[in-house]
């Protein structure tokens, strides 16, 4: 059986074909042995291709020969596969991988180049939320954020220009967490989590739109597990990208691009 593995900073993503169907699976990177045992138990004579920052650590623990592929090449291959299967138009785009951190690339057919990135990403979302609320578990984070409001904690342009016409859209955030009139004791946990998502989503979207403008394009494809089950992050990123005149696509199963690309390169 063929299997592609992307061992990232937070999660190990696995892609394989079973009964002609593409199967996808995620396991925590801090428990690499869990991934190793899964591979050993599920597959008898696997053909494996690995990628990602923890690929070598994983390879040391597995008693099989395996192929390696550079992470971004794998990601690009996987993204092209997912885009053609979801009938996206061809042509250049900026690819933004919101993983533990965020990396931004320009992709045009076979050509791809890294534009830059930001340390603000999914790790920031979880890390800052944990510091503010004590919540560590990802599912609990997602559920606890439901219904959160950002008005108490964030300062919008319209709040500063109260009573007069602002020169830029009033709905833009003037300062994330900058509303110093809020009374911490009265702020529900869900509001803290929503504002953290706002901070991460707006930072990522802003950097991405500027990167796309530098290349003279507007289409931005977002991937990464930070969007998993996270409707609020999807909404912030999509809306902020549109507000800044970009064209967002949040790719379904995008977080598996690296694993799918590794699988396809076998
Ligand atoms: P990496 O390749 O760096 O591991 P991912 O694309 O897998 O990056 O994204 C990691 C981010 O996804 C985490 O920082 C977190 O915000 C989010 N995430 C989604 N599901 C989980 C989960 N089950 N456990 C921890 N983080 C998760």
mmCIF file of C-alpha atoms in Angstrom, residues 75-253:
data_model
loop_
_atom_site.group_PDB
_atom_site.id
_atom_site.type_symbol
_atom_site.label_atom_id
_atom_site.label_comp_id
_atom_site.label_asym_id
_atom_site.label_seq_id
_atom_site.Cartn_x
_atom_site.Cartn_y
_atom_site.Cartn_z
ATOM 1 C CA UNK A 75 2.268 20.879 -0.624
ATOM 2 C CA UNK A 76 2.075 22.371 -4.129
ATOM 3 C CA UNK A 77 1.411 18.992 -5.705
ATOM 4 C CA UNK A 78 -1.336 18.311 -3.187
ATOM 5 C CA UNK A 79 -2.881 21.753 -3.636
ATOM 6 C CA UNK A 80 -2.950 21.347 -7.434
ATOM 7 C CA UNK A 81 -4.664 17.963 -6.934
ATOM 8 C CA UNK A 82 -7.286 19.365 -4.541
ATOM 9 C CA UNK A 83 -7.893 22.424 -6.727
ATOM 10 C CA UNK A 84 -8.449 20.409 -9.873
ATOM 11 C CA UNK A 85 -10.813 18.065 -7.972
ATOM 12 C CA UNK A 86 -12.810 21.019 -6.640
ATOM 13 C CA UNK A 87 -12.962 22.505 -10.146
ATOM 14 C CA UNK A 88 -11.073 25.707 -9.340
ATOM 15 C CA UNK A 89 -9.948 27.831 -12.263
ATOM 16 C CA UNK A 90 -6.373 27.508 -13.469
ATOM 17 C CA UNK A 91 -3.945 30.415 -13.194
ATOM 18 C CA UNK A 92 -1.608 31.974 -10.636
ATOM 19 C CA UNK A 93 -2.440 32.328 -6.960
ATOM 20 C CA UNK A 94 -0.876 33.088 -3.615
ATOM 21 C CA UNK A 95 -0.823 29.996 -1.401
ATOM 22 C CA UNK A 96 -1.068 30.595 2.329
ATOM 23 C CA UNK A 97 -0.456 27.686 4.669
ATOM 24 C CA UNK A 98 -1.841 28.521 8.096
ATOM 25 C CA UNK A 99 -0.189 25.762 10.082
ATOM 26 C CA UNK A 100 1.580 26.130 13.415
ATOM 27 C CA UNK A 101 3.051 29.245 11.779
ATOM 28 C CA UNK A 102 2.060 30.792 8.461
ATOM 29 C CA UNK A 103 3.977 30.610 5.200
ATOM 30 C CA UNK A 104 3.112 32.461 2.014
ATOM 31 C CA UNK A 105 4.047 31.361 -1.512
ATOM 32 C CA UNK A 106 3.410 32.367 -5.099
ATOM 33 C CA UNK A 107 2.274 29.510 -7.355
ATOM 34 C CA UNK A 108 1.868 29.589 -11.137
ATOM 35 C CA UNK A 109 1.613 26.132 -12.713
ATOM 36 C CA UNK A 110 4.916 24.382 -11.998
ATOM 37 C CA UNK A 111 6.554 27.610 -10.822
ATOM 38 C CA UNK A 112 6.486 28.259 -7.100
ATOM 39 C CA UNK A 113 8.423 30.616 -4.884
ATOM 40 C CA UNK A 114 8.257 31.459 -1.194
ATOM 41 C CA UNK A 115 7.293 35.081 -0.640
ATOM 42 C CA UNK A 116 7.521 35.098 3.135
ATOM 43 C CA UNK A 117 5.481 34.291 6.184
ATOM 44 C CA UNK A 118 4.578 35.250 9.705
ATOM 45 C CA UNK A 119 4.977 33.525 13.046
ATOM 46 C CA UNK A 120 1.332 34.379 13.681
ATOM 47 C CA UNK A 121 -0.542 31.177 12.867
ATOM 48 C CA UNK A 122 -2.437 28.251 14.367
ATOM 49 C CA UNK A 123 0.143 27.877 17.147
ATOM 50 C CA UNK A 124 -0.468 31.502 18.151
ATOM 51 C CA UNK A 125 -4.228 30.894 18.126
ATOM 52 C CA UNK A 126 -3.950 27.948 20.510
ATOM 53 C CA UNK A 127 -1.031 29.307 22.575
ATOM 54 C CA UNK A 128 -2.527 32.731 23.231
ATOM 55 C CA UNK A 129 -5.956 31.226 23.928
ATOM 56 C CA UNK A 130 -4.395 28.892 26.473
ATOM 57 C CA UNK A 131 -2.631 31.779 28.218
ATOM 58 C CA UNK A 132 -5.830 33.853 28.359
ATOM 59 C CA UNK A 133 -8.340 31.146 29.273
ATOM 60 C CA UNK A 134 -6.478 28.001 30.336
ATOM 61 C CA UNK A 135 -8.076 25.970 27.520
ATOM 62 C CA UNK A 136 -5.547 23.547 25.986
ATOM 63 C CA UNK A 137 -7.644 21.071 24.028
ATOM 64 C CA UNK A 138 -8.397 22.015 20.393
ATOM 65 C CA UNK A 139 -11.996 20.728 20.386
ATOM 66 C CA UNK A 140 -12.713 22.522 23.649
ATOM 67 C CA UNK A 141 -11.236 25.699 22.143
ATOM 68 C CA UNK A 142 -13.549 25.407 19.110
ATOM 69 C CA UNK A 143 -16.669 24.743 21.232
ATOM 70 C CA UNK A 144 -15.894 27.438 23.810
ATOM 71 C CA UNK A 145 -15.525 30.117 21.142
ATOM 72 C CA UNK A 146 -19.079 29.703 19.824
ATOM 73 C CA UNK A 147 -21.076 32.905 20.307
ATOM 74 C CA UNK A 148 -18.014 35.010 21.143
ATOM 75 C CA UNK A 149 -18.148 38.757 20.396
ATOM 76 C CA UNK A 150 -15.179 40.982 19.646
ATOM 77 C CA UNK A 151 -16.680 44.393 20.454
ATOM 78 C CA UNK A 152 -15.579 44.365 24.097
ATOM 79 C CA UNK A 153 -11.904 43.670 23.402
ATOM 80 C CA UNK A 154 -11.089 45.006 19.946
ATOM 81 C CA UNK A 155 -11.078 48.618 18.886
ATOM 82 C CA UNK A 156 -12.619 49.362 15.501
ATOM 83 C CA UNK A 157 -11.907 52.405 13.365
ATOM 84 C CA UNK A 158 -15.523 53.555 13.914
ATOM 85 C CA UNK A 159 -14.974 53.550 17.712
ATOM 86 C CA UNK A 160 -12.123 56.033 17.338
ATOM 87 C CA UNK A 161 -14.003 58.212 14.842
ATOM 88 C CA UNK A 162 -17.147 58.201 17.012
ATOM 89 C CA UNK A 163 -19.514 60.895 15.705
ATOM 90 C CA UNK A 164 -17.523 61.685 12.565
ATOM 91 C CA UNK A 165 -16.943 60.065 9.188
ATOM 92 C CA UNK A 166 -13.792 57.856 9.154
ATOM 93 C CA UNK A 167 -11.450 58.083 6.114
ATOM 94 C CA UNK A 168 -11.231 54.264 5.905
ATOM 95 C CA UNK A 169 -13.995 51.659 6.490
ATOM 96 C CA UNK A 170 -15.227 51.936 10.079
ATOM 97 C CA UNK A 171 -15.521 48.147 10.336
ATOM 98 C CA UNK A 172 -11.732 47.683 9.998
ATOM 99 C CA UNK A 173 -10.007 46.762 13.236
ATOM 100 C CA UNK A 174 -7.971 49.725 14.450
ATOM 101 C CA UNK A 175 -6.339 47.752 17.277
ATOM 102 C CA UNK A 176 -6.726 44.049 18.119
ATOM 103 C CA UNK A 177 -7.263 43.777 21.917
ATOM 104 C CA UNK A 178 -6.923 47.586 21.966
ATOM 105 C CA UNK A 179 -10.265 48.424 23.590
ATOM 106 C CA UNK A 180 -8.920 49.404 26.990
ATOM 107 C CA UNK A 181 -12.404 50.358 28.236
ATOM 108 C CA UNK A 182 -13.360 46.696 28.645
ATOM 109 C CA UNK A 183 -13.585 45.342 32.181
ATOM 110 C CA UNK A 184 -11.697 42.016 32.172
ATOM 111 C CA UNK A 185 -13.874 40.431 34.876
ATOM 112 C CA UNK A 186 -16.976 40.948 32.707
ATOM 113 C CA UNK A 187 -15.541 39.497 29.513
ATOM 114 C CA UNK A 188 -16.703 35.929 28.762
ATOM 115 C CA UNK A 189 -14.175 33.293 27.673
ATOM 116 C CA UNK A 190 -15.836 33.065 24.255
ATOM 117 C CA UNK A 191 -15.020 36.761 23.637
ATOM 118 C CA UNK A 192 -11.331 36.221 24.418
ATOM 119 C CA UNK A 193 -11.222 33.290 21.987
ATOM 120 C CA UNK A 194 -13.046 35.227 19.243
ATOM 121 C CA UNK A 195 -10.632 38.123 19.583
ATOM 122 C CA UNK A 196 -7.632 35.773 19.378
ATOM 123 C CA UNK A 197 -9.089 34.271 16.199
ATOM 124 C CA UNK A 198 -9.651 37.814 14.911
ATOM 125 C CA UNK A 199 -6.037 38.773 15.617
ATOM 126 C CA UNK A 200 -4.645 35.702 13.860
ATOM 127 C CA UNK A 201 -7.101 35.766 10.937
ATOM 128 C CA UNK A 202 -6.703 39.482 10.224
ATOM 129 C CA UNK A 203 -2.901 39.340 10.453
ATOM 130 C CA UNK A 204 -2.765 36.368 8.089
ATOM 131 C CA UNK A 205 -5.254 37.891 5.636
ATOM 132 C CA UNK A 206 -3.484 41.275 5.637
ATOM 133 C CA UNK A 207 -0.049 39.739 4.978
ATOM 134 C CA UNK A 208 -1.561 37.554 2.243
ATOM 135 C CA UNK A 209 -3.348 40.399 0.454
ATOM 136 C CA UNK A 210 -0.161 42.479 0.470
ATOM 137 C CA UNK A 211 1.800 39.506 -0.906
ATOM 138 C CA UNK A 212 -0.780 39.003 -3.671
ATOM 139 C CA UNK A 213 -0.707 42.721 -4.541
ATOM 140 C CA UNK A 214 3.087 42.549 -4.819
ATOM 141 C CA UNK A 215 2.583 39.879 -7.494
ATOM 142 C CA UNK A 216 -0.255 41.767 -9.200
ATOM 143 C CA UNK A 217 -2.901 39.109 -8.477
ATOM 144 C CA UNK A 218 -5.881 38.823 -6.138
ATOM 145 C CA UNK A 219 -6.552 35.081 -5.806
ATOM 146 C CA UNK A 220 -5.443 33.678 -2.445
ATOM 147 C CA UNK A 221 -5.714 29.976 -1.563
ATOM 148 C CA UNK A 222 -5.693 29.238 2.168
ATOM 149 C CA UNK A 223 -4.821 25.816 3.604
ATOM 150 C CA UNK A 224 -3.754 24.407 6.995
ATOM 151 C CA UNK A 225 -5.300 22.625 9.968
ATOM 152 C CA UNK A 226 -5.937 25.960 11.692
ATOM 153 C CA UNK A 227 -9.169 26.050 9.646
ATOM 154 C CA UNK A 228 -10.269 22.561 10.822
ATOM 155 C CA UNK A 229 -13.749 22.864 12.298
ATOM 156 C CA UNK A 230 -12.978 26.547 12.826
ATOM 157 C CA UNK A 231 -15.835 28.426 11.133
ATOM 158 C CA UNK A 232 -14.875 31.666 12.873
ATOM 159 C CA UNK A 233 -11.329 31.678 11.461
ATOM 160 C CA UNK A 234 -12.688 30.855 7.983
ATOM 161 C CA UNK A 235 -15.130 33.763 8.265
ATOM 162 C CA UNK A 236 -12.556 36.292 9.521
ATOM 163 C CA UNK A 237 -9.982 35.326 6.878
ATOM 164 C CA UNK A 238 -12.511 35.266 4.017
ATOM 165 C CA UNK A 239 -14.189 38.551 4.991
ATOM 166 C CA UNK A 240 -10.959 40.409 5.703
ATOM 167 C CA UNK A 241 -9.450 39.218 2.422
ATOM 168 C CA UNK A 242 -12.505 40.516 0.533
ATOM 169 C CA UNK A 243 -12.463 43.786 2.502
ATOM 170 C CA UNK A 244 -8.862 44.247 1.333
ATOM 171 C CA UNK A 245 -9.887 43.397 -2.260
ATOM 172 C CA UNK A 246 -8.460 39.889 -2.412
ATOM 173 C CA UNK A 247 -10.280 36.783 -3.678
ATOM 174 C CA UNK A 248 -10.167 34.072 -0.973
ATOM 175 C CA UNK A 249 -10.455 30.306 -1.471
ATOM 176 C CA UNK A 250 -10.309 28.182 1.682
ATOM 177 C CA UNK A 251 -9.570 24.757 0.296
ATOM 178 C CA UNK A 252 -11.471 21.786 1.770
ATOM 179 C CA UNK A 253 -8.989 19.243 3.175
#
